[in-house]
mmCIF file of C-alpha atoms in Angstrom:
data_model
loop_
_atom_site.group_PDB
_atom_site.id
_atom_site.type_symbol
_atom_site.label_atom_id
_atom_site.label_comp_id
_atom_site.label_asym_id
_atom_site.label_seq_id
_atom_site.Cartn_x
_atom_site.Cartn_y
_atom_site.Cartn_z
ATOM 1 C CA ASP A 1 102.776 -12.177 3.736
ATOM 2 C CA ILE A 2 100.086 -14.797 4.078
ATOM 3 C CA GLN A 3 96.915 -13.327 5.572
ATOM 4 C CA MET A 4 94.814 -15.414 7.926
ATOM 5 C CA THR A 5 91.120 -14.597 8.316
ATOM 6 C CA GLN A 6 89.018 -16.127 11.047
ATOM 7 C CA SER A 7 85.253 -16.287 11.189
ATOM 8 C CA PRO A 8 83.254 -15.440 13.054
ATOM 9 C CA SER A 9 84.986 -12.726 15.081
ATOM 10 C CA THR A 10 82.632 -13.371 17.974
ATOM 11 C CA LEU A 11 80.544 -16.412 18.701
ATOM 12 C CA SER A 12 77.850 -16.738 21.358
ATOM 13 C CA ALA A 13 77.186 -20.283 22.500
ATOM 14 C CA SER A 14 75.879 -22.319 25.398
ATOM 15 C CA VAL A 15 77.489 -25.062 27.410
ATOM 16 C CA GLY A 16 77.105 -28.310 25.514
ATOM 17 C CA ASP A 17 76.949 -26.676 22.081
ATOM 18 C CA ARG A 18 79.063 -27.846 19.168
ATOM 19 C CA VAL A 19 81.198 -24.926 18.064
ATOM 20 C CA THR A 20 83.102 -24.464 14.815
ATOM 21 C CA ILE A 21 85.611 -21.716 14.034
ATOM 22 C CA THR A 22 86.933 -21.237 10.505
ATOM 23 C CA CYS A 23 90.340 -19.958 9.467
ATOM 24 C CA ARG A 24 91.107 -19.087 5.844
ATOM 25 C CA ALA A 25 94.561 -18.460 4.411
ATOM 26 C CA SER A 26 95.218 -16.048 1.545
ATOM 27 C CA GLN A 27 97.239 -18.787 -0.170
ATOM 28 C CA SER A 28 97.838 -22.476 0.365
ATOM 29 C CA ILE A 29 99.625 -23.358 3.594
ATOM 30 C CA SER A 30 99.420 -27.125 3.165
ATOM 31 C CA SER A 31 98.783 -28.463 6.679
ATOM 32 C CA TRP A 32 100.945 -25.969 8.514
ATOM 33 C CA LEU A 33 98.325 -24.569 10.854
ATOM 34 C CA ALA A 34 98.070 -24.354 14.628
ATOM 35 C CA TRP A 35 95.312 -23.251 17.009
ATOM 36 C CA TYR A 36 95.689 -21.456 20.344
ATOM 37 C CA GLN A 37 93.330 -20.584 23.181
ATOM 38 C CA GLN A 38 93.804 -17.394 25.171
ATOM 39 C CA LYS A 39 91.992 -16.318 28.309
ATOM 40 C CA PRO A 40 92.051 -12.717 29.569
ATOM 41 C CA GLY A 41 95.373 -11.775 31.145
ATOM 42 C CA LYS A 42 96.902 -15.148 30.327
ATOM 43 C CA ALA A 43 99.409 -16.427 27.808
ATOM 44 C CA PRO A 44 98.042 -18.304 24.800
ATOM 45 C CA LYS A 45 97.869 -22.083 25.074
ATOM 46 C CA LEU A 46 98.633 -24.406 22.192
ATOM 47 C CA LEU A 47 95.668 -26.638 21.360
ATOM 48 C CA ILE A 48 96.364 -28.153 17.950
ATOM 49 C CA TYR A 49 99.323 -28.225 15.571
ATOM 50 C CA LYS A 50 99.784 -29.404 11.999
ATOM 51 C CA THR A 51 96.053 -28.879 11.406
ATOM 52 C CA SER A 52 94.764 -31.828 13.426
ATOM 53 C CA SER A 53 97.365 -33.014 15.951
ATOM 54 C CA LEU A 54 96.141 -32.534 19.504
ATOM 55 C CA GLU A 55 98.701 -31.121 21.914
ATOM 56 C CA SER A 56 99.364 -33.296 24.937
ATOM 57 C CA GLY A 57 96.908 -32.636 27.759
ATOM 58 C CA VAL A 58 94.310 -30.911 25.566
ATOM 59 C CA PRO A 59 90.818 -32.421 25.931
ATOM 60 C CA SER A 60 89.619 -34.585 23.065
ATOM 61 C CA ARG A 61 86.554 -32.381 22.559
ATOM 62 C CA PHE A 62 88.894 -30.124 20.578
ATOM 63 C CA SER A 63 89.626 -31.159 17.011
ATOM 64 C CA GLY A 64 91.033 -29.578 13.886
ATOM 65 C CA SER A 65 90.670 -30.250 10.191
ATOM 66 C CA GLY A 66 91.332 -28.788 6.760
ATOM 67 C CA SER A 67 94.092 -28.298 4.250
ATOM 68 C CA GLY A 68 95.275 -25.795 1.699
ATOM 69 C CA THR A 69 93.447 -22.578 2.490
ATOM 70 C CA GLU A 70 90.513 -23.550 4.702
ATOM 71 C CA PHE A 71 90.712 -24.927 8.218
ATOM 72 C CA THR A 72 88.364 -25.465 11.137
ATOM 73 C CA LEU A 73 88.606 -25.816 14.882
ATOM 74 C CA THR A 74 85.706 -27.715 16.408
ATOM 75 C CA ILE A 75 84.740 -28.005 20.046
ATOM 76 C CA SER A 76 82.364 -30.954 20.194
ATOM 77 C CA SER A 77 80.633 -30.012 23.446
ATOM 78 C CA LEU A 78 81.450 -26.566 24.821
ATOM 79 C CA GLN A 79 82.479 -26.534 28.464
ATOM 80 C CA PRO A 80 82.577 -23.577 30.896
ATOM 81 C CA ASP A 81 86.388 -23.553 30.720
ATOM 82 C CA ASP A 82 86.279 -23.098 26.931
ATOM 83 C CA PHE A 83 84.983 -19.530 26.922
ATOM 84 C CA ALA A 84 88.030 -17.720 25.570
ATOM 85 C CA THR A 85 89.544 -16.251 22.420
ATOM 86 C CA TYR A 86 90.923 -18.621 19.798
ATOM 87 C CA TYR A 87 93.643 -17.870 17.260
ATOM 88 C CA CYS A 88 94.881 -19.752 14.229
ATOM 89 C CA GLN A 89 98.516 -19.422 13.095
ATOM 90 C CA GLN A 90 100.222 -20.416 9.860
ATOM 91 C CA SER A 91 103.803 -21.580 9.510
ATOM 92 C CA ASN A 92 104.013 -22.107 5.786
ATOM 93 C CA SER A 93 106.764 -19.543 5.462
ATOM 94 C CA TYR A 94 109.123 -17.787 7.815
ATOM 95 C CA SER A 95 106.750 -14.889 8.180
ATOM 96 C CA TRP A 96 104.350 -16.456 10.567
ATOM 97 C CA THR A 97 100.935 -14.882 10.907
ATOM 98 C CA PHE A 98 97.942 -15.253 13.164
ATOM 99 C CA GLY A 99 94.275 -14.855 12.510
ATOM 100 C CA GLN A 100 92.591 -11.907 14.183
ATOM 101 C CA GLY A 101 90.960 -14.123 16.801
ATOM 102 C CA THR A 102 87.505 -15.514 17.562
ATOM 103 C CA LYS A 103 85.986 -14.732 20.925
ATOM 104 C CA VAL A 104 83.692 -17.453 22.239
ATOM 105 C CA GLU A 105 81.174 -15.894 24.620
ATOM 106 C CA ILE A 106 78.492 -17.273 26.861
ATOM 107 C CA LYS A 107 75.041 -17.058 25.262
ATOM 108 C CA GLU B 1 108.621 -27.597 34.232
ATOM 109 C CA VAL B 2 109.244 -25.278 31.302
ATOM 110 C CA GLN B 3 109.480 -21.653 32.386
ATOM 111 C CA LEU B 4 110.005 -18.547 30.303
ATOM 112 C CA VAL B 5 110.326 -15.290 32.235
ATOM 113 C CA GLU B 6 110.595 -11.983 30.406
ATOM 114 C CA SER B 7 112.014 -8.745 31.767
ATOM 115 C CA GLY B 8 113.099 -5.348 30.539
ATOM 116 C CA GLY B 9 109.812 -3.775 29.531
ATOM 117 C CA GLY B 10 108.766 -0.287 30.529
ATOM 118 C CA LEU B 11 107.893 3.192 29.338
ATOM 119 C CA VAL B 12 110.074 4.645 26.592
ATOM 120 C CA GLN B 13 109.788 7.729 24.410
ATOM 121 C CA PRO B 14 109.302 7.447 20.639
ATOM 122 C CA GLY B 15 112.669 6.917 18.987
ATOM 123 C CA GLY B 16 114.084 5.319 22.111
ATOM 124 C CA SER B 17 115.497 1.859 22.730
ATOM 125 C CA LEU B 18 114.849 -1.061 25.051
ATOM 126 C CA ARG B 19 116.360 -4.500 25.465
ATOM 127 C CA LEU B 20 114.091 -7.321 26.507
ATOM 128 C CA SER B 21 115.414 -10.489 28.107
ATOM 129 C CA CYS B 22 113.910 -13.918 28.588
ATOM 130 C CA ALA B 23 115.245 -16.436 31.092
ATOM 131 C CA ALA B 24 114.470 -20.014 30.110
ATOM 132 C CA SER B 25 114.463 -23.050 32.356
ATOM 133 C CA GLY B 26 113.089 -26.565 32.530
ATOM 134 C CA PHE B 27 114.289 -27.652 29.094
ATOM 135 C CA THR B 28 117.469 -27.833 27.015
ATOM 136 C CA PHE B 29 117.404 -24.265 25.747
ATOM 137 C CA SER B 30 120.174 -24.758 23.204
ATOM 138 C CA SER B 31 118.110 -27.405 21.395
ATOM 139 C CA TYR B 32 115.122 -25.195 20.660
ATOM 140 C CA GLU B 33 114.285 -22.444 18.241
ATOM 141 C CA MET B 34 112.758 -19.418 19.926
ATOM 142 C CA THR B 35 110.608 -16.498 18.947
ATOM 143 C CA TRP B 36 109.074 -13.263 20.219
ATOM 144 C CA VAL B 37 105.355 -12.600 19.827
ATOM 145 C CA ARG B 38 103.639 -9.363 20.810
ATOM 146 C CA GLN B 39 100.093 -8.338 21.588
ATOM 147 C CA ALA B 40 98.991 -4.727 21.595
ATOM 148 C CA PRO B 41 96.441 -3.830 24.281
ATOM 149 C CA GLY B 42 93.070 -5.307 23.354
ATOM 150 C CA LYS B 43 94.401 -6.616 20.041
ATOM 151 C CA GLY B 44 95.461 -9.922 18.529
ATOM 152 C CA LEU B 45 98.761 -11.752 18.373
ATOM 153 C CA GLU B 46 101.605 -10.633 16.118
ATOM 154 C CA TRP B 47 104.748 -12.649 15.455
ATOM 155 C CA VAL B 48 107.854 -10.450 15.797
ATOM 156 C CA SER B 49 111.084 -12.371 15.323
ATOM 157 C CA TYR B 50 112.553 -15.887 15.195
ATOM 158 C CA ILE B 51 115.977 -17.326 15.964
ATOM 159 C CA SER B 52 117.298 -20.813 15.308
ATOM 160 C CA SER B 53 118.699 -22.969 18.096
ATOM 161 C CA SER B 54 122.291 -22.042 17.271
ATOM 162 C CA GLY B 55 121.473 -18.404 16.593
ATOM 163 C CA SER B 56 122.705 -18.630 13.015
ATOM 164 C CA THR B 57 119.322 -18.038 11.379
ATOM 165 C CA ILE B 58 117.060 -15.103 12.123
ATOM 166 C CA TYR B 59 113.785 -13.936 10.622
ATOM 167 C CA SER B 60 111.773 -10.863 11.530
ATOM 168 C CA ALA B 61 108.405 -9.405 10.646
ATOM 169 C CA ASP B 62 108.475 -6.563 8.127
ATOM 170 C CA SER B 63 107.020 -4.245 10.772
ATOM 171 C CA VAL B 64 110.192 -4.483 12.884
ATOM 172 C CA LYS B 65 112.861 -5.305 10.314
ATOM 173 C CA GLY B 66 115.853 -3.012 10.640
ATOM 174 C CA ARG B 67 114.771 -1.823 14.087
ATOM 175 C CA PHE B 68 114.553 -4.957 16.261
ATOM 176 C CA THR B 69 117.271 -7.585 16.673
ATOM 177 C CA ILE B 70 116.758 -10.992 18.238
ATOM 178 C CA SER B 71 119.679 -12.828 19.825
ATOM 179 C CA ARG B 72 120.382 -15.591 22.306
ATOM 180 C CA ASP B 73 123.038 -16.798 24.721
ATOM 181 C CA ASN B 74 122.772 -20.560 25.041
ATOM 182 C CA ALA B 75 125.337 -20.618 27.865
ATOM 183 C CA LYS B 76 123.016 -18.377 29.895
ATOM 184 C CA ASN B 77 119.742 -19.960 28.726
ATOM 185 C CA SER B 78 118.624 -16.528 27.644
ATOM 186 C CA LEU B 79 116.823 -14.910 24.722
ATOM 187 C CA TYR B 80 116.958 -11.205 23.933
ATOM 188 C CA LEU B 81 115.191 -8.607 21.832
ATOM 189 C CA GLN B 82 116.977 -5.341 21.168
ATOM 190 C CA MET B 83 114.415 -2.749 20.126
ATOM 191 C CA ASN B 84 115.583 0.502 18.571
ATOM 192 C CA ASN B 85 113.787 3.490 17.081
ATOM 193 C CA LEU B 86 110.614 2.552 18.913
ATOM 194 C CA ARG B 87 107.257 3.815 17.687
ATOM 195 C CA ALA B 88 103.893 4.227 19.371
ATOM 196 C CA GLU B 89 102.604 1.239 17.404
ATOM 197 C CA ASP B 90 105.217 -0.973 19.088
ATOM 198 C CA THR B 91 103.317 -0.626 22.368
ATOM 199 C CA ALA B 92 102.438 -4.178 23.357
ATOM 200 C CA VAL B 93 103.065 -7.072 25.693
ATOM 201 C CA TYR B 94 106.092 -8.935 24.354
ATOM 202 C CA SER B 95 106.223 -12.660 25.010
ATOM 203 C CA CYS B 96 109.108 -15.072 24.740
ATOM 204 C CA VAL B 97 107.918 -18.286 23.094
ATOM 205 C CA ARG B 98 109.448 -21.693 22.514
ATOM 206 C CA VAL B 99 109.143 -23.071 18.992
ATOM 207 C CA SER B 100 108.555 -26.724 18.264
ATOM 208 C CA ALA B 101 108.391 -28.291 14.853
ATOM 209 C CA THR B 102 107.082 -31.342 13.076
ATOM 210 C CA LEU B 103 108.415 -31.550 9.545
ATOM 211 C CA PHE B 104 107.679 -28.031 8.241
ATOM 212 C CA SER B 105 104.978 -27.283 10.802
ATOM 213 C CA TYR B 106 106.233 -24.787 13.349
ATOM 214 C CA TYR B 107 104.156 -24.049 16.409
ATOM 215 C CA PHE B 108 104.535 -22.293 19.715
ATOM 216 C CA ASP B 109 104.236 -24.724 22.595
ATOM 217 C CA TYR B 110 105.358 -22.693 25.624
ATOM 218 C CA TRP B 111 104.783 -18.992 26.254
ATOM 219 C CA GLY B 112 106.052 -16.607 28.865
ATOM 220 C CA GLN B 113 103.632 -14.222 30.587
ATOM 221 C CA GLY B 114 105.140 -11.291 28.757
ATOM 222 C CA THR B 115 106.573 -7.882 29.541
ATOM 223 C CA LEU B 116 104.775 -4.643 28.683
ATOM 224 C CA VAL B 117 106.474 -2.101 26.455
ATOM 225 C CA THR B 118 104.818 1.303 26.280
ATOM 226 C CA VAL B 119 106.053 3.836 23.743
ATOM 227 C CA SER B 120 104.776 7.289 24.588
ATOM 228 C CA SER B 121 105.979 10.816 25.146
#
């Protein structure tokens, strides 16, 4: 199986900060990467698919980039609603895997 | 509005069985691939099993292969997960998830709230 490793595991930031989360794959996954946001007690929400395509209704402050084995999710200006846990997910093969999650906390 | 509502979770002893159901509405269920994703308490997300729109193709994670079976009834707009020989490590919230795809990029665009399965004696 392809392993997905996110860094950092926890991130402390302030409103207005630019935030970057990295996701590394154990082998090349081309551009087949998605990002999700999850708040406590809620279902995950799709933010970005195919590395950089923004899901409908997701604010433009979220962006994704990368290819091969290294990918990033960037929040250009962190808002109060963005404090949550973020997961990457690969779909290169039919054994889909998620990263372990990055919790974005209030500094 | 897309809705996915799971049911069937509960407390079961190790080695026991449960069948989860997911009622889908708000979209043409028969046109979409579906999947189950689970999340153990306080842990991350784990993909469990996938089924094609027709039900002819199924994939499962190694951790559940041979024990869990995904199925669907397109006439009833329903997705199922039959779980046998349950283990303590299967304890999790199980969510029914719609799959969308762009070329070879598969992603999960709608999630149910999940149903809790607890495996304990």
